[in-house]
CSV table of C-alpha atoms in Angstrom, one decimal:
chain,number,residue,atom,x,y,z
A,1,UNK,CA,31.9,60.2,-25.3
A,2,UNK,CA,33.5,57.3,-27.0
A,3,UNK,CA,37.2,56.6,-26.4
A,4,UNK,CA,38.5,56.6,-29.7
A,5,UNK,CA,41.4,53.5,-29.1
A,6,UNK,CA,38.6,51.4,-29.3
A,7,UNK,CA,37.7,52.1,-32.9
A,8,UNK,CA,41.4,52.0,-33.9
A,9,UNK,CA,43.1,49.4,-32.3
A,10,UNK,CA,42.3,45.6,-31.3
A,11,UNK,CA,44.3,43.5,-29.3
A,12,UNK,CA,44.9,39.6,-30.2
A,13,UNK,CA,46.9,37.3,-27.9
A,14,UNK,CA,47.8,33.8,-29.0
A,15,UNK,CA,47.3,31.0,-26.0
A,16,UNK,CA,46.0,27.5,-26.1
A,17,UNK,CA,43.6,25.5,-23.5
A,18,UNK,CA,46.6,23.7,-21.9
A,19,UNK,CA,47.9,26.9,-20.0
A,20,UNK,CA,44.7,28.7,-19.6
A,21,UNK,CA,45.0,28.8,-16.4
A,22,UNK,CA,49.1,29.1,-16.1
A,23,UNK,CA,48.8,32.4,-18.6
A,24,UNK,CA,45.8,33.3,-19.7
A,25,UNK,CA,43.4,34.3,-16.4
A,26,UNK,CA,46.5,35.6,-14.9
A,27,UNK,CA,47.3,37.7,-18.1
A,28,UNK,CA,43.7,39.2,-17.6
A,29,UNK,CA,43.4,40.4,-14.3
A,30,UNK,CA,47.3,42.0,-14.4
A,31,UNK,CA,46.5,44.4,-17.0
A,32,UNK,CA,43.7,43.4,-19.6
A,33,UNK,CA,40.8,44.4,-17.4
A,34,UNK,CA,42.3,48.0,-16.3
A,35,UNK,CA,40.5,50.4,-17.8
A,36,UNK,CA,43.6,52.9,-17.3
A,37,UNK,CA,45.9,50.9,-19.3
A,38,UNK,CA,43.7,49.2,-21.7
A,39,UNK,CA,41.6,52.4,-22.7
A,40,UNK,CA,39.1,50.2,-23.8
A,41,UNK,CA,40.9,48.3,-26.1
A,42,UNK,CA,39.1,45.2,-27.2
A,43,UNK,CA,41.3,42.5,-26.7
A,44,UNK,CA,40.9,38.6,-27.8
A,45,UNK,CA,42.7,35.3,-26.5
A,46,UNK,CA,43.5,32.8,-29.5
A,47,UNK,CA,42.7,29.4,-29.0
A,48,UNK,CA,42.2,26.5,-31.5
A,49,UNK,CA,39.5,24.3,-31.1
A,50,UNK,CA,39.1,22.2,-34.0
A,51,UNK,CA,36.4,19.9,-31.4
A,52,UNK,CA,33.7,22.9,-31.9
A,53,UNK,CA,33.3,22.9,-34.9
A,54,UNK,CA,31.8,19.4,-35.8
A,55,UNK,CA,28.9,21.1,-34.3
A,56,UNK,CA,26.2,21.8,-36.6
A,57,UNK,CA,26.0,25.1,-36.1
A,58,UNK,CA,29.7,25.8,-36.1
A,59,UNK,CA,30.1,23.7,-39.5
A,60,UNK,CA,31.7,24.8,-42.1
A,61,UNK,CA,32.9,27.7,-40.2
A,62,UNK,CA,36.6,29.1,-40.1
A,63,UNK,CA,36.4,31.2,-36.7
A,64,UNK,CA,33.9,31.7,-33.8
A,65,UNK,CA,34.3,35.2,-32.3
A,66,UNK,CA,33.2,34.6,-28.2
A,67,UNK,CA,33.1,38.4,-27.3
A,68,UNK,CA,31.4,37.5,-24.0
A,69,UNK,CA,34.7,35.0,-23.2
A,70,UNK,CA,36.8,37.7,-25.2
A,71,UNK,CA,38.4,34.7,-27.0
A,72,UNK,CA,38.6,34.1,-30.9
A,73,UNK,CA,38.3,30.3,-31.6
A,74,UNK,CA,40.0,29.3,-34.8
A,75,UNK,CA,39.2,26.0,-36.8
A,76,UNK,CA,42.8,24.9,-36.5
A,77,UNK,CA,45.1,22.9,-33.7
A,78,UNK,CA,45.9,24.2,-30.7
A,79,UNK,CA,49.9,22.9,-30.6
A,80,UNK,CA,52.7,24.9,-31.2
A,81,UNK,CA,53.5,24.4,-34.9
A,82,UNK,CA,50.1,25.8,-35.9
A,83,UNK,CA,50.6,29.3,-34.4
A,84,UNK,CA,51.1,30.5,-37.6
A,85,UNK,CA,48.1,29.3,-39.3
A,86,UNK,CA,46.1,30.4,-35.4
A,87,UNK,CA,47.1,33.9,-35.9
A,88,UNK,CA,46.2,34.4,-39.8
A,89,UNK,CA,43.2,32.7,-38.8
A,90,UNK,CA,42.6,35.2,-35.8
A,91,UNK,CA,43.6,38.2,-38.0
A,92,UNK,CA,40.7,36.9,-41.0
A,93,UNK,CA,38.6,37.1,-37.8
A,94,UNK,CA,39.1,40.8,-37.2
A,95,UNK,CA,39.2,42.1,-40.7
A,96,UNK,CA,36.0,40.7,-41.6
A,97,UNK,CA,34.4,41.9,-38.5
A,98,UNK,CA,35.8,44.4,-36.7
A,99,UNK,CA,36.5,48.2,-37.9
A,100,UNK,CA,40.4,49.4,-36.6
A,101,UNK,CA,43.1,51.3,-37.7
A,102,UNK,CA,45.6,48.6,-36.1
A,103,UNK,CA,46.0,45.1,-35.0
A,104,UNK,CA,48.0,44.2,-31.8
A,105,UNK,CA,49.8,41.4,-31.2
A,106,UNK,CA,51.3,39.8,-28.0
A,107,UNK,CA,51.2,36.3,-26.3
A,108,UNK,CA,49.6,35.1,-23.1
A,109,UNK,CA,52.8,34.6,-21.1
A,110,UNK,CA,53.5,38.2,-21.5
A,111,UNK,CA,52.9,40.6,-18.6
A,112,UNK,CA,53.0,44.3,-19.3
A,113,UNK,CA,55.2,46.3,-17.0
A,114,UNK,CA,54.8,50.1,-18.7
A,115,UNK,CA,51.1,51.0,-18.1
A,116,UNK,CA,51.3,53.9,-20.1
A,117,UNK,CA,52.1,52.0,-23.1
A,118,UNK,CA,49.0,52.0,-25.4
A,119,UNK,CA,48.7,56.1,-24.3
A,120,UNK,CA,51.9,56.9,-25.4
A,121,UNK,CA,52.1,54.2,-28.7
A,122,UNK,CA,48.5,55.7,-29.7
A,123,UNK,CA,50.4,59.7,-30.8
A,124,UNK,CA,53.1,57.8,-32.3
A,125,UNK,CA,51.6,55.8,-34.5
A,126,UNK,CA,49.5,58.9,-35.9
A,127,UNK,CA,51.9,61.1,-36.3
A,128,UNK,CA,54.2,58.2,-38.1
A,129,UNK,CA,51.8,56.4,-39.8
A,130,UNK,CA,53.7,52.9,-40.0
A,131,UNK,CA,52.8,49.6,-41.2
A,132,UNK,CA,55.2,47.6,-39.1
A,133,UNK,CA,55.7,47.8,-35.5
A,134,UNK,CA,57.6,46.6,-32.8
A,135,UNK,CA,61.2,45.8,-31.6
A,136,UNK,CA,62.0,45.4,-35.3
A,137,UNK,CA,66.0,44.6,-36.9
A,138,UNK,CA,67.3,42.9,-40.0
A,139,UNK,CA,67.4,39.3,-39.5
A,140,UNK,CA,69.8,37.7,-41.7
A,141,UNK,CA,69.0,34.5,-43.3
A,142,UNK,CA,70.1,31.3,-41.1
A,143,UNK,CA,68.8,28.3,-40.2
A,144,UNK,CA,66.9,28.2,-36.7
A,145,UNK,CA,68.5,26.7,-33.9
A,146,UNK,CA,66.6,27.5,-30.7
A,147,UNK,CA,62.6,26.1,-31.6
A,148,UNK,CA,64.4,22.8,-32.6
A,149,UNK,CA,65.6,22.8,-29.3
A,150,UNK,CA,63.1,24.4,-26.9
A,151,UNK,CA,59.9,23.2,-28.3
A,152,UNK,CA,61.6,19.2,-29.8
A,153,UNK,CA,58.8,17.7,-28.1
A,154,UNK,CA,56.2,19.7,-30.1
A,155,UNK,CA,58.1,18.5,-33.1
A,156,UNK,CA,59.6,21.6,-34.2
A,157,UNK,CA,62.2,20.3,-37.1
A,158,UNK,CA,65.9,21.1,-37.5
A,159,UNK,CA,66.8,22.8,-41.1
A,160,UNK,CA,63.8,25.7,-40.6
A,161,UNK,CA,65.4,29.1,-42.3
A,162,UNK,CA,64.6,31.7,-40.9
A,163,UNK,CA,65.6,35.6,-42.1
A,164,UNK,CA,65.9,37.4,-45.3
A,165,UNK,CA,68.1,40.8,-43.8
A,166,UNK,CA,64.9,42.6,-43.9
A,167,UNK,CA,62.9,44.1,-41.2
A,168,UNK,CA,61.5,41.6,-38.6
A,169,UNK,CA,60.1,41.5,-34.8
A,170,UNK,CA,59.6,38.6,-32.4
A,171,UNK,CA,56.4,37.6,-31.4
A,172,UNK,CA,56.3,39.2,-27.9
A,173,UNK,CA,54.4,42.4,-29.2
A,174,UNK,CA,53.6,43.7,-33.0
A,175,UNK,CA,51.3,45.1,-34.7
A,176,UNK,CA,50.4,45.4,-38.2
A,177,UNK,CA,48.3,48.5,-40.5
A,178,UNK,CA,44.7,47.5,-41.4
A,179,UNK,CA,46.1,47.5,-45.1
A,180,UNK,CA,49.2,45.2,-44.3
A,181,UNK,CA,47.1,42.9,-42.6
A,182,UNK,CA,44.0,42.8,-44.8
A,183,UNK,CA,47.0,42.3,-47.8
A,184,UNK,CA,48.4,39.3,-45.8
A,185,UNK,CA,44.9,37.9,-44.7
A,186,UNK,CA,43.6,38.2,-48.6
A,187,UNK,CA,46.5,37.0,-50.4
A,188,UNK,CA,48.9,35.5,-48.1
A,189,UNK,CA,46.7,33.3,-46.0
A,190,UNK,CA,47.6,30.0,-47.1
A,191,UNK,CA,51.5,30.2,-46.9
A,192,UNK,CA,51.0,31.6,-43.6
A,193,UNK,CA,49.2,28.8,-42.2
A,194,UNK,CA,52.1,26.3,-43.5
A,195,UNK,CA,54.8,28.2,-41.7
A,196,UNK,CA,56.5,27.1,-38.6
A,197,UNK,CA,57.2,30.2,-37.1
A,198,UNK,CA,54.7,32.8,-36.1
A,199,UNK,CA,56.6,35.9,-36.1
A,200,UNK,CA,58.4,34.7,-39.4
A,201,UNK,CA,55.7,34.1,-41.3
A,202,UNK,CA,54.0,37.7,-40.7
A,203,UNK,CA,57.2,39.2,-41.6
A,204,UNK,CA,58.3,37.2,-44.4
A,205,UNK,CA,55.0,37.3,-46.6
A,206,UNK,CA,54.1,41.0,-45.8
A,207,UNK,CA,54.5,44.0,-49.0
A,208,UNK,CA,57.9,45.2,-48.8
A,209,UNK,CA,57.0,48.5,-48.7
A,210,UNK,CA,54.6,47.9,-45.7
A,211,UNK,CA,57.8,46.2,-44.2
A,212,UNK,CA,60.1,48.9,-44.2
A,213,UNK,CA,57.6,51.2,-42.7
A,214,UNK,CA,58.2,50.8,-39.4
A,215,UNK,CA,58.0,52.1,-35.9
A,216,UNK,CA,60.6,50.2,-34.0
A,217,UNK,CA,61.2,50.5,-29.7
A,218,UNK,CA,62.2,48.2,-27.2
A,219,UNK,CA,59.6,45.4,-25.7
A,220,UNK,CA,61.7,44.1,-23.2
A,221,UNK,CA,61.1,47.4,-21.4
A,222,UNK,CA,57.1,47.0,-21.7
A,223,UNK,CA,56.3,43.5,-21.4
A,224,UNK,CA,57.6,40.7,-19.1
A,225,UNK,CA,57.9,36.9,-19.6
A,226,UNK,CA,54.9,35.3,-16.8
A,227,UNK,CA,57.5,33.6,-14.7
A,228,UNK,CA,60.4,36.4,-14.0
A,229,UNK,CA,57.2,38.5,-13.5
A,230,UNK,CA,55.4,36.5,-11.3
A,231,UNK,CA,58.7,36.1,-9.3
A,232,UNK,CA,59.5,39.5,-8.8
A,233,UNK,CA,56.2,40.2,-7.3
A,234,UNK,CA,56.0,37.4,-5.3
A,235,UNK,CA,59.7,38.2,-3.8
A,236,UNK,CA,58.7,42.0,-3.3
């Protein structure tokens, strides 16, 4: 018998080649490849890899779907100011292939630390019905001051607004209906790709009905950043 999370639900995580290694792997054997927690949810890491594609056979192409790797490769850069235009790539990728109910959303630095998460998200979000999900709040319009900061190697600007005081949830874990994100892959795909911010772009250009739908909990008590988790374990 057929589990039925794997008809309704697929998994994305955005990661690059650089921390492969770091994030990724480690990302997969901590909870991706438990059946238990996963309840065979397909899952895909995001990488670009623009070098692929000047392959013949990949020419002309906008995505390459590796399900033995379990990784999406998207036509676009693989820095941190394309992980906008990475994940609206990545989302294109499952709407036109893939049949689901819900897209999920998480990073590969996270580390889950509630395995009965997908189990007990999966009643909730039938009896609810939301298109919006996640640790969601009203951001109010401001300009950003952290990315300049944090990631001013990667070239992250100074003067990015961010916020609108409408509903909106960092990047650690989302998820989207299959009609908000078919609406944002179909008609919002190309101011996506030009935002600096991930999380702010799939808030900003989603329906506003869709974006007041919501089903809002706290992440910090499911998923862990890589390095407290990673020291916690090693210091039990």
């Amino acid at each position: 018998m057929s589990n039925p999370f794997e008809k309704d639900y697929v998994l994305i995580i955005l990661s690059c080649k650089k921390y492969r290694k770091e994030r990724r792997e480690g990302q997969v054997v901590q909870f991706l490849t438990n059946d238990k927690i996963m309840n065979n949810i397909p899952y895909f890491h995001v990488e670009g890899n623009q070098g692929l594609f000047k392959f013949k056979k990949y020419k002309n192409k906008k995505y390459i779907i590796n399900k033995k790797e379990k990784v999406i490769y998207t036509n676009t850069k693989d820095d941190y100011l394309s992980l906008a235009h990475k994940v609206i790539m990545a989302f294109k990728a499952i709407v036109e292939n893939f049949d689901f109910k819900y897209i999920l959303k998480t990073d590969d630095d996270q580390r889950l630390i509630y395995p009965n998460f997908f189990s007990e998200l999966h009643p909730r979000l039938i009896q609810l019905k939301p298109d919006y999900i996640g640790r969601i709040f009203n951001m109010p319009k401001k300009v950003e001051q952290y990315q300049p900061v944090v990631h001013k190697e990667d070239g992250f600007p100074t003067g990015y607004v961010v916020g609108d005081d409408l509903p909106f949830t960092n990047g650690r874990f989302y998820a989207l209906s299959k009609r908000n994100v078919t609406d944002l892959v179909e008609n919002k795909f190309e101011l996506i790709k030009e935002e600096l911010c991930e999380d702010w772009a799939i808030a900003k250009y989603q329906k506003l009905e869709y974006r007041k739908n919501i089903c809002s909990f706290e992440t910090m008590n499911i998923f862990r950043d890589y390095v407290e988790y990673n020291e916690k374990v090693k210091n039990k």
